[in-house]
XYZ file of C-alpha atoms in Angstrom:
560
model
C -65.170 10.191 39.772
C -61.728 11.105 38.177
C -61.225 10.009 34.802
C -57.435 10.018 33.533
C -57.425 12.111 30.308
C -58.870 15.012 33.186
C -55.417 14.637 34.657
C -53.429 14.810 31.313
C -55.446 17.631 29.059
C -55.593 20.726 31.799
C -52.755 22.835 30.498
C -50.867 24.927 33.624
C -51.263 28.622 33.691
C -47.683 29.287 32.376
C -48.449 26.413 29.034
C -51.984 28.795 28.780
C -50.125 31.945 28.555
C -47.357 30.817 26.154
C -50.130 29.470 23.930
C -51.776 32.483 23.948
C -48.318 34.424 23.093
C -46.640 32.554 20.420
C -43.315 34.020 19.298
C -43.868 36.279 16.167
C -42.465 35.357 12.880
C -42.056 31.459 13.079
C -42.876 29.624 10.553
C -43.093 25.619 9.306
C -39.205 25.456 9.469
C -39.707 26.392 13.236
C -41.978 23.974 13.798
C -39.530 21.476 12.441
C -37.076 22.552 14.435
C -38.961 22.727 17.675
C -40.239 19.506 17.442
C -36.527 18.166 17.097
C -35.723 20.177 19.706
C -38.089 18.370 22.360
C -37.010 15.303 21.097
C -33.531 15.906 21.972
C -31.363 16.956 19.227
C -28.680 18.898 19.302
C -26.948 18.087 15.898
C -27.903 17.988 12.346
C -26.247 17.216 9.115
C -27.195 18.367 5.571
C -26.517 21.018 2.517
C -29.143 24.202 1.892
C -31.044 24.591 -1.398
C -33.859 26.635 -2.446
C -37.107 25.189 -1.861
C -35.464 23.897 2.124
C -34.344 27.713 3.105
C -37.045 28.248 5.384
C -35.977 25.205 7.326
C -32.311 25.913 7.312
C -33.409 29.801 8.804
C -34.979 28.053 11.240
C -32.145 25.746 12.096
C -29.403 28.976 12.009
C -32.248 30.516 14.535
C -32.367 27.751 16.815
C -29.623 26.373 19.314
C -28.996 23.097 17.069
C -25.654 22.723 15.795
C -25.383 22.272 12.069
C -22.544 20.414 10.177
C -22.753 21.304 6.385
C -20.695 18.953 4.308
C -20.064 19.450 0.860
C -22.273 16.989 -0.913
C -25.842 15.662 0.218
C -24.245 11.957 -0.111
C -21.220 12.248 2.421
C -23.417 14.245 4.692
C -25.865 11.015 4.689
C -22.854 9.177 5.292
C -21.490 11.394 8.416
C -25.443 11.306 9.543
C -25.475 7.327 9.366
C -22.063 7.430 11.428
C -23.377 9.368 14.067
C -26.802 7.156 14.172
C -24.792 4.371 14.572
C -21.931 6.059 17.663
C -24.698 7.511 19.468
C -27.770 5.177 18.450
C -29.636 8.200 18.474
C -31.905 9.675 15.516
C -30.026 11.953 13.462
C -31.531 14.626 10.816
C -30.207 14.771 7.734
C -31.833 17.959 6.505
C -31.965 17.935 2.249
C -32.980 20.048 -0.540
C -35.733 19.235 -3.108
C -34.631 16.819 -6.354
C -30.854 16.825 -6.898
C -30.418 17.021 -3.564
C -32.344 14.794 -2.316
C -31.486 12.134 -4.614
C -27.956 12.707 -4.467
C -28.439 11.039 -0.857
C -29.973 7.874 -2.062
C -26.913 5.564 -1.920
C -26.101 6.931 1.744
C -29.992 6.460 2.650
C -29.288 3.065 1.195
C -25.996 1.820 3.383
C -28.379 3.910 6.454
C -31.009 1.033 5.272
C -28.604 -1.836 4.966
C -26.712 -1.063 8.156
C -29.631 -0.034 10.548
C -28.793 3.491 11.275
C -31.291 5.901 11.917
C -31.193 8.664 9.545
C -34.271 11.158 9.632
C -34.172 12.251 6.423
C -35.884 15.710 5.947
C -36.601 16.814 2.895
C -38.483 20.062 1.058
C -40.366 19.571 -1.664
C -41.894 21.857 -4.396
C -45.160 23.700 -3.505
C -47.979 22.404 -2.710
C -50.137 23.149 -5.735
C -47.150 21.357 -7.456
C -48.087 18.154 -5.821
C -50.204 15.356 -7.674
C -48.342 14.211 -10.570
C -49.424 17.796 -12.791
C -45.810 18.685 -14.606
C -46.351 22.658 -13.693
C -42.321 23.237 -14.198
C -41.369 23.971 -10.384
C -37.838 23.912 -10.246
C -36.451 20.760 -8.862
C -39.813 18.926 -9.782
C -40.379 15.416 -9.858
C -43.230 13.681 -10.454
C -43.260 12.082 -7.033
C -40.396 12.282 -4.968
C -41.273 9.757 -2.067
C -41.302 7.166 -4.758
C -37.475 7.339 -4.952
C -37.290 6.811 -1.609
C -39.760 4.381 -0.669
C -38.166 1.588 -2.021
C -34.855 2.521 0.018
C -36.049 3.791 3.437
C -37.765 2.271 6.112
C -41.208 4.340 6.076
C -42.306 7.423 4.465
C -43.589 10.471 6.240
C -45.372 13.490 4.385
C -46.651 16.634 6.101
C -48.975 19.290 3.795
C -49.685 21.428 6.360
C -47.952 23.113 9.441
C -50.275 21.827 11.584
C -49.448 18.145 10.684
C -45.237 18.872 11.119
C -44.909 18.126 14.507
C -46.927 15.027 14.849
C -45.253 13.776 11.470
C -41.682 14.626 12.500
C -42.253 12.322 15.886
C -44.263 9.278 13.533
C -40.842 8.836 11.964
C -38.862 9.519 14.940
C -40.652 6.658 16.546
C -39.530 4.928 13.534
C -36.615 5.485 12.832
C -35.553 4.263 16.482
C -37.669 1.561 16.322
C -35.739 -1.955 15.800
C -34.545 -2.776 13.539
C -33.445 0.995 13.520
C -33.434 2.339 9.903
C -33.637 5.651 7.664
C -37.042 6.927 7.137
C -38.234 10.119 5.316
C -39.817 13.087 6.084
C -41.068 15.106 3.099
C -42.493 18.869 3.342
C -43.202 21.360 0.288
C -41.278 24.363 0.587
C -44.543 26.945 0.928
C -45.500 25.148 4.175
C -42.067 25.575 5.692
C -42.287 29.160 4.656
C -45.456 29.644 6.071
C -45.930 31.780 8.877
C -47.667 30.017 11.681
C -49.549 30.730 15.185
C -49.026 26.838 16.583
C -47.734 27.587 19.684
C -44.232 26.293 20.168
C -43.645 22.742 19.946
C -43.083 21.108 23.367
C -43.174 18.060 25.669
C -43.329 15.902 22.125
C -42.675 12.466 22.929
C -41.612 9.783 20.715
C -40.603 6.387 22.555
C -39.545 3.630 20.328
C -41.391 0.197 20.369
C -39.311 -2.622 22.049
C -39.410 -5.553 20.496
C -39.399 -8.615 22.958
C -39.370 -12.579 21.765
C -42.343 -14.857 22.252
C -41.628 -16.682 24.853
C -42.405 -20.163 23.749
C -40.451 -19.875 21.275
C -37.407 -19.028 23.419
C -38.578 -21.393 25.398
C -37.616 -24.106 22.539
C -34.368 -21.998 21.616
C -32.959 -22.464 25.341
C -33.747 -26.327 25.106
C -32.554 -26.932 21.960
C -29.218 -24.946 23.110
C -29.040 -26.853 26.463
C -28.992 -30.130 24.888
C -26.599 -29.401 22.082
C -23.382 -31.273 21.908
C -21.908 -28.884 19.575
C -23.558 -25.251 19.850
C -22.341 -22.504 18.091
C -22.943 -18.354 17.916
C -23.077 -16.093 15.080
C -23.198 -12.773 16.293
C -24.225 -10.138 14.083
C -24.509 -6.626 13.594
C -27.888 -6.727 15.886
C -25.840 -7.428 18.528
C -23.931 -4.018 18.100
C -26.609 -2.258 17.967
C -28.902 -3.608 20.744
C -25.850 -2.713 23.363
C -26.182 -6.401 23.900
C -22.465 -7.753 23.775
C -22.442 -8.528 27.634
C -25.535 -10.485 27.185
C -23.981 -11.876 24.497
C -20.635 -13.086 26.503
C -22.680 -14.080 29.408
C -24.745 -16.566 27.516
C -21.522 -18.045 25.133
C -19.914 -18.903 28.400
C -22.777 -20.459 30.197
C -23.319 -22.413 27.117
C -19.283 -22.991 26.520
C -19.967 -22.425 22.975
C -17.615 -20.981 20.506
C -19.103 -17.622 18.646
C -18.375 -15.758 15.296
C -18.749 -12.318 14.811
C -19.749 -11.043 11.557
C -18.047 -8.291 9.220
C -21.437 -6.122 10.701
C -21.035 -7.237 14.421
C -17.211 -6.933 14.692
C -16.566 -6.208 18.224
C -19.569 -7.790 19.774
C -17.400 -10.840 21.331
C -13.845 -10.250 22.767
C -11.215 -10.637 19.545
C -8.895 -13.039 21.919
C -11.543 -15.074 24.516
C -11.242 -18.779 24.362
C -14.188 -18.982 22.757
C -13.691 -16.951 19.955
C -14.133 -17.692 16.094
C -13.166 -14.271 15.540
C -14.718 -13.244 12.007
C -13.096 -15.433 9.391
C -16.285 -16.226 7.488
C -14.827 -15.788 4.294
C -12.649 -19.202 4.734
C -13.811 -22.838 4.290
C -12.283 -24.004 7.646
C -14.659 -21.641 9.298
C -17.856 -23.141 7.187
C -17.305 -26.136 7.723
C -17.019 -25.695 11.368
C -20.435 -24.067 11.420
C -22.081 -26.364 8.972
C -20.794 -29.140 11.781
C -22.651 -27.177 14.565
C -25.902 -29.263 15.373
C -27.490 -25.855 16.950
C -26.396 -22.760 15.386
C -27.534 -19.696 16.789
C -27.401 -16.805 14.960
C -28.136 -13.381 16.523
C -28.850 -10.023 14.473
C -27.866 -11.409 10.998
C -29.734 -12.489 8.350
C -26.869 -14.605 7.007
C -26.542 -12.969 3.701
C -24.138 -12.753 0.827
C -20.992 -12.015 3.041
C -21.857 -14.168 6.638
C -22.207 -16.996 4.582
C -19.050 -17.218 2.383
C -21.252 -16.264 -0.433
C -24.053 -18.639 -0.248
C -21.357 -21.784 0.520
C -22.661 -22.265 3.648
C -25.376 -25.238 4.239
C -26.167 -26.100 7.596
C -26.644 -29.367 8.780
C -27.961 -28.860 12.586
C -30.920 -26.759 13.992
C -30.913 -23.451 12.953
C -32.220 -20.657 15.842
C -32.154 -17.171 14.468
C -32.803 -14.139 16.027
C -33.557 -11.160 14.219
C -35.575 -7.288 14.785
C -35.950 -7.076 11.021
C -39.234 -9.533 10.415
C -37.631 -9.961 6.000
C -34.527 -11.584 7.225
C -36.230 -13.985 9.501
C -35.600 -17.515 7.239
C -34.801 -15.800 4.368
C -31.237 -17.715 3.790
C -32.292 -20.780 5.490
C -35.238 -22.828 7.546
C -34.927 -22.950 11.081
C -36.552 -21.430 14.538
C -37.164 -17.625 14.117
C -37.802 -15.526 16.346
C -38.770 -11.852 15.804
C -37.058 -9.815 18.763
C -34.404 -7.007 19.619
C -31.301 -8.987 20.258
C -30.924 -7.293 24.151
C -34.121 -8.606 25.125
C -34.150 -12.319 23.228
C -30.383 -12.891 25.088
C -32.051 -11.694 28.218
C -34.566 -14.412 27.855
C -32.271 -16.998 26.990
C -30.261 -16.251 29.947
C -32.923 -16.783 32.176
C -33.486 -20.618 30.927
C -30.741 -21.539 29.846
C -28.246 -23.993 32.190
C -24.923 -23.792 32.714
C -23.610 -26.629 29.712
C -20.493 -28.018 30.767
C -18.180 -28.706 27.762
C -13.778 -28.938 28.521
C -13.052 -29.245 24.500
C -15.150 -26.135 23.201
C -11.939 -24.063 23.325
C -9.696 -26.845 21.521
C -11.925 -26.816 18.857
C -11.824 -22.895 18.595
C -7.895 -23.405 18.455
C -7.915 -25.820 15.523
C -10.068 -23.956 13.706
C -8.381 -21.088 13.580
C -4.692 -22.464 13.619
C -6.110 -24.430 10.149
C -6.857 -20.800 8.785
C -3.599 -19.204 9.837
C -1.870 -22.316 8.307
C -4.335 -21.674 4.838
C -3.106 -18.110 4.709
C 1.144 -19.014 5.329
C 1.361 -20.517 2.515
C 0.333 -17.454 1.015
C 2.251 -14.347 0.116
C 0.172 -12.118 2.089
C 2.732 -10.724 5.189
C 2.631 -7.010 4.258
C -1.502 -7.252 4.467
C -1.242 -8.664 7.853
C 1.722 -6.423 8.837
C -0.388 -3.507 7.975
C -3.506 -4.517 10.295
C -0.820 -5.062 12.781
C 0.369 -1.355 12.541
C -2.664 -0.101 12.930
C -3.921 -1.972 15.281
C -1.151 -0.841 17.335
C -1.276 3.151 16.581
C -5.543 3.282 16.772
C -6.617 3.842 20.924
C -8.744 0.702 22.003
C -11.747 3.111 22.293
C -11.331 4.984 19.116
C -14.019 4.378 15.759
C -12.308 3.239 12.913
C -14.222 3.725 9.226
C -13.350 1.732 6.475
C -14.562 2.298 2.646
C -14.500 -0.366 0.344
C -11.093 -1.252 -0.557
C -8.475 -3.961 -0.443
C -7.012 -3.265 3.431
C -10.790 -3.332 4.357
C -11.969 -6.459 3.317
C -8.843 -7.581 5.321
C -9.939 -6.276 7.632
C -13.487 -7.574 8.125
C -12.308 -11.008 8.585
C -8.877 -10.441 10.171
C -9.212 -6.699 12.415
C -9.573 -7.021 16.605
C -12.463 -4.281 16.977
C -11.630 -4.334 20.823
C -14.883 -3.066 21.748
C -18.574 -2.994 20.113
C -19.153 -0.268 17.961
C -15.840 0.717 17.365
C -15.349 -0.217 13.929
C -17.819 0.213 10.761
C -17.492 -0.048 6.812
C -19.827 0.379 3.983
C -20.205 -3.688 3.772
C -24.110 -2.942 4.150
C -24.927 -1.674 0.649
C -21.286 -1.697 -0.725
C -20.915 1.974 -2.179
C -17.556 3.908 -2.533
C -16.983 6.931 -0.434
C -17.979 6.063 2.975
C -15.258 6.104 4.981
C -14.082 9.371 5.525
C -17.331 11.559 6.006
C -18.622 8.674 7.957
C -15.456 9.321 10.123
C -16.578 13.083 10.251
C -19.965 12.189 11.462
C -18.263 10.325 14.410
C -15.807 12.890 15.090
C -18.599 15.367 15.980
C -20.546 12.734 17.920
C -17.343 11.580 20.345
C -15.384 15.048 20.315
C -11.895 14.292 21.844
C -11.389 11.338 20.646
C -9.579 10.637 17.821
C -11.000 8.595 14.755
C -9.642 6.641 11.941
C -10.909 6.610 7.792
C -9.555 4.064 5.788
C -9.890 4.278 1.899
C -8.135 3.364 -1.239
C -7.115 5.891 -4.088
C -10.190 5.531 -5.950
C -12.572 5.947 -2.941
C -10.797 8.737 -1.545
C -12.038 10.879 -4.415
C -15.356 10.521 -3.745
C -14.870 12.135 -0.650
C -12.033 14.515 -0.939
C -14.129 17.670 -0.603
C -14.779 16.787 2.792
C -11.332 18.092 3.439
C -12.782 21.070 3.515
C -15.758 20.151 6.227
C -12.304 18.579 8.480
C -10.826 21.668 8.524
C -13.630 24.007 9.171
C -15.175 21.946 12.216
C -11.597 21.370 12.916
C -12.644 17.567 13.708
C -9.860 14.554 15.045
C -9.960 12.858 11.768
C -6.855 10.825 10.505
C -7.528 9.657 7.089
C -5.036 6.853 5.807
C -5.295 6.416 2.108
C -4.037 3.144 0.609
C -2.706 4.181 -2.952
C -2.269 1.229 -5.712
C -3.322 4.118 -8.347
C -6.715 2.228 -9.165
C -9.847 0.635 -8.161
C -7.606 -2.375 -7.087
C -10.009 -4.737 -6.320
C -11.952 -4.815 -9.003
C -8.577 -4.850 -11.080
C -7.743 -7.848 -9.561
C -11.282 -9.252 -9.932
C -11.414 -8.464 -13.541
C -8.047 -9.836 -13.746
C -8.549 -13.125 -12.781
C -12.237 -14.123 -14.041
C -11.144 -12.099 -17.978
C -7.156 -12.099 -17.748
C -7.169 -8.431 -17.895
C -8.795 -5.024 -16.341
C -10.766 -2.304 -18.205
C -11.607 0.705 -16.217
C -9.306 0.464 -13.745
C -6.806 2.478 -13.413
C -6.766 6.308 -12.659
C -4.965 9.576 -12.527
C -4.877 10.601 -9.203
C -4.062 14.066 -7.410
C -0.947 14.269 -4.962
C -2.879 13.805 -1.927
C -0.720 15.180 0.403
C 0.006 18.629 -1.289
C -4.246 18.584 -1.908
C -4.584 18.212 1.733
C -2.197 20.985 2.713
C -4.060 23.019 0.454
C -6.712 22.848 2.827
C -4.649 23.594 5.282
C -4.707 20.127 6.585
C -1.245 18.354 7.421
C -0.026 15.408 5.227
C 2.555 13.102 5.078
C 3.331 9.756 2.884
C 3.649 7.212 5.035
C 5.585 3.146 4.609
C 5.074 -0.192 5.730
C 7.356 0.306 8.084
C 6.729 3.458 9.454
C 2.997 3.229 9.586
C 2.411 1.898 12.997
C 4.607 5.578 14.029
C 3.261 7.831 11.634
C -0.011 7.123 12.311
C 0.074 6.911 15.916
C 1.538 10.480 15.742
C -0.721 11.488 13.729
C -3.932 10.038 15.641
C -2.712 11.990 18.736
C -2.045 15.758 16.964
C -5.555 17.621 17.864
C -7.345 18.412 14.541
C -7.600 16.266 10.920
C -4.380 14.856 9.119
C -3.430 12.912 6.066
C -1.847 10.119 5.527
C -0.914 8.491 1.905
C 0.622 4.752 2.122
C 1.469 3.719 -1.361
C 1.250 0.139 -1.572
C -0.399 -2.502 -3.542
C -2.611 -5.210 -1.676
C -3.774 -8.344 -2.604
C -6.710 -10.483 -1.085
C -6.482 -13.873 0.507
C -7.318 -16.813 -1.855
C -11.110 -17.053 -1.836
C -12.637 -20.412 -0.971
C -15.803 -20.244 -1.836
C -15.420 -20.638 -5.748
C-alpha cells in the first residue's frame, strides 16, 4: 500500500545534492531573502540601520529590487500603496527602535486600509531579549508590544532555523482577508549568523479564502428579493476582493441603487443609472439610506466617515458583509455575515432573482439633483472646477493619491474614480504625509503609467524628502500641491467651533525652486490652467511638480 506523505517527502536527486552543497557564506538575512524569493517577490521597500545590515547584504546579494526612501514612515506608506495596486504582500524591511517605530503611523493606515505590509524588522541580540535593560543600542523593552496593538499578527523568529517557516506564517497572513500589516521580528545576531539550511525553496504560503455560510446568504438573497426599496453600500472590501463586476451584476439584477464609500471609490461606475455616487457626507444621501427597508452593505463597517459621522440610523433590515469578523455589527444590528466580498456576491448571485423595479433610477436622480441643488447655493465653484480639471488631465487608468487636505475630502464624496483601485487617500487612519510616497510605491508597482499625489502645503512637508527617492528611481510621479500657506482645514475647523485658529499657519519653502533643486521640474500652476499644466505634466516621462496656490473651503457639513 502507498501512503501519501511517501509521495511528498522523497527529495529528487538534484534537491539531495543541493542540500548536501549549500552555498557558502549565507547567513539568516539569506534565509529571509530566499524565503521571499519563493514566495514571489521581486520588490521591497525600507531604510538600513545597524542591527538589520545582515538582511539588507542579503537583499543587495539577491535579485530583489530595493526602493530606499528617505524615512521608515513614507517607505511604509509607498509599501501600503503597492499592497494595495498589486494586492500582493509587500516587505517593508526596518531597522531596530527608531526605525521601527518611526513606521507605526504607516503600519497603522496599512491596518486601517487592509494593505498587506510584511513588516520585517531586526531586533537587538538575542541575549538582549526578555525584558533585562543590558544597554543594546536601539533597545526596548519589548518591541512587538508597539506593534501588536497596530498590526494584524505578530511573528518572531530566534533562530535561523525558524525564519523561513515564520516569514510564510505571516505571509499567509498578511494575504489573508481581511488583508492587513503583520510583523516579522528577528534579532540582529541571528540574521548575522552563518547558516548550513540549505536554500529556501518550493515555500508555499496560500491565503485562506473566506466563503459565507450559506444559510445565512440564503436569508440575505430573500430578504433582498422581496425588498421594495433595496439599497448597496459598497465599500472598500469590494476594491479589494476584485469584486466590482460581481458587484454591478448583482445591483442590476436587483435594480437597486448603490453608494460607494470614500474607501470603495471606484467599485460601481461614477455615471450608471444606478449610482449614488459617494456623497455620504450630505443629509439627502442619509436619509435616502435610512429610507432603504434592506440595506446591504458590502466591505464596510460603516464607521465614522460612511455614516455622516454617526447621523445615520437605519430604519430597514440591515445585511452586512464583511472579511474583518470586529466590524461585523459593530455600528449597527442586522444580518452579518463573515465572508470575502468576491465570494459572498458570488453567492448572492446565484439566488438571487431578477427584481423588476422602473423607478429605482428616478429615485437615484432626485437624490442627487437635491445635493447638487444643496451645494449651488453655496460658494463652492472653484472646488468643483478644480476636480473637474483634474479629472480631465489624470488617464482613466492612472492611481491617483490623495493626503489629507481640503481638495481631498472633496474629493471623497465628489471624484469619478473611473475604475476600482484607481484612487486611494489616507481616510483609513487619517495621518499627514501619505500621498506622495504612497504615489511612489505605485509608480514602481505600474511602471509606465503615470500617477497622481495630491497634498496641501502642510502635508507636503512631511514628505518632501521623497523628492529625492522620485528622482533617483526616476518614477512617473506628478505631485500637485494645493498651497493656502497652512493646515487649512483645521484652520477652518478651529475657526468656526472657537472663532479663531492657533497653530495654523506656516512658513513654507518655495516648492518649485526646492524641487528643481532635486533636479525635478516645477511649475506654479492656476485655476485655469490646471486642467493643461497638469495634463502636460502627467505625460513628460519622469516626476514633476506642480504648486496651485489657492485657498479651499469645504461644503457645509450636515451632520451637526
Amino acid at each position: 500500500m502507498t501512503h501519501d506523505h511517501d509521495l511528498v517527502l522523497r527529495p529528487t536527486e538534484a534537491q539531495t545534492a543541493a542540500a548536501l552543497a549549500p552555498p557558502p557564506g549565507r547567513t539568516g538575512g539569506d534565509l529571509v531573502v530566499e524565503t521571499l524569493r519563493s514566495l514571489g517577490t521581486t520588490t521591497v521597500f525600507g531604510l538600513p540601520g545597524q542591527h538589520a545590515l545582515a538582511l539588507f547584504d542579503a537583499v543587495g546579494r539577491s535579485d530583489l529590487r530595493l526602493i530606499g526612501l528617505r524615512t521608515e514612515n513614507n517607505a511604509g506608506f509607498a509599501a501600503d500603496a503597492y499592497g494595495r495596486i498589486t494586492g500582493e504582500a509587500v516587505p517593508l524591511l526596518l531597522s531596530t527602535g527608531p526605525g521601527a517605530l518611526m513606521a507605526l503611523p504607516a503600519l497603522a493606515e496599512a491596518a486601517a486600509a487592509s494593505a498587506p505590509v510584511l513588516a520585517i524588522a531586526s531586533q537587538v541580540p538575542v541575549a538582549g531579549l526578555g525584558g533585562g535593560r543590558r544597554g543594546h543600542l536601539h533597545e526596548l523593552r519589548d518591541q512587538a508590544a508597539s506593534f501588536r496593538d497596530v498590526v494584524k499578527s505578530v511573528h518572531v523568529a530566534r533562530t535561523p532555523s525558524q525564519i523561513p517557516s515564520v516569514v510564510v506564517e505571516a505571509w499567509e497572513s498578511a494575504l489573508t482577508a481581511p488583508h492587513g500589516p503583520v510583523w516579522v521580528e528577528i534579532p540582529e545576531d541571528v540574521l548575522r549568523a552563518e547558516t548550513f539550511i540549505p536554500q529556501v525553496t518550493g515555500m508555499d504560503a496560500t491565503p485562506h479564502e473566506l466563503a459565507p455560510r450559506p444559510e445565512l446568504t440564503a436569508v440575505a438573497a430573500h430578504w433582498l428579493a422581496k425588498a421594495a426599496r433595496p439599497v448597496i453600500v459598497a465599500g472598500g472590501g469590494v476594491v479589494r476582493a476584485d469584486a466590482a463586476g460581481k458587484l454591478k451584476q448583482l445591483a442590476e439584477r436587483l435594480n437597486a441603487p448603490v453608494v460607494t464609500t470614500f474607501g470603495g471609490k471606484g467599485a460601481f461606475p461614477w455615471t450608471h443609472p444606478l449610482s449614488l455616487q459617494s456623497w455620504l457626507e450630505d443629509r439627502h444621501m442619509t436619509d435616502f439610506l435610512e429610507d432603504a427597508d434592506v440595506l446591504l452593505v458590502v466591505g464596510s463597517g460603516l464607521g465614522e466617515l460612511s455614516s455622516n459621522y454617526h447621523t445615520f440610523f437605519p430604519t430597514g433590515r440591515v445585511i452586512q458583509i464583511e472579511a474583518d469578523l470586529g466590524k461585523l455589527e459593530s455600528n449597527h444590528p442586522g444580518l452579518g455575515i463573515h465572508a470575502d466580498a468576491r465570494l459572498a456576491l458570488q453567492a448572492l448571485l446565484e439566488t438571487v432573482p431578477v427584481r423588476e423595479d422602473p423607478y429605482a433610477p428616478d429615485r437615484v436622480k432626485l437624490v442627487l439633483s437635491d445635493i447638487a441643488e444643496r451645494l449651488s447655493g453655496q460658494d463652492v465653484g472653484l472646488e468643483q472646477q478644480l476636480l473637474t480639471s483634474i479629472r480631465a488631465a489624470l488617464p482613466a487608468r492612472s492611481p491617483s493619491f490623495w493626503d489629507m487636505t481640503i481638495l481631498s475630502y472633496w474629493a471623497w464624496s465628489a471624484f469619478d474614480a473611473k475604475h476600482p483601485n484607481t484612487m486611494h487617500s489616507a481616510q483609513g487612519a487619517g495621518g499627514l504625509g501619505y500621498a506622495f510616497p504612497a504615489a511612489l510605491g505605485a509608480c514602481v508597482a505600474e511602471p509606465g503609467t503615470p500617477v497622481l499625489a495630491v497634498s496641501g502645503d502642510g502635508g507636503a512637508m512631511y514628505s518632501i524628502a521623497e523628492l529625492a527617492t522620485a528622482r533617483q528611481h526616476d518614477l512617473d510621479v506628478t505631485w500637485l500641491i494645493v498651497d493656502d500657506g497652512g493646515y487649512g482645514i483645521l484652520r477652518e475647523y478651529m475657526t468656526d467651533s472657537f472663532g479663531h485658529a492657533t497653530g495654523t499657519e506656516l512658513t513654507r519653502p518655495d516648492f518649485v525652486a526646492l524641487a528643481a533643486s532635486f533636479g525635478v521640474p516645477a511649475a506654479t500652476t492656476t485655476p485655469q490652467s490646471l486642467k493643461d499644466d497638469l495634463k502636460k505634466a502627467l505625460a513628460t516621462p519622469g516626476p514633476s511638480l506642480l504648486l496651485l496656490p489657492a485657498t479651499l473651503k469645504m461644503f457645509a457639513p450636515t451632520h451637526l
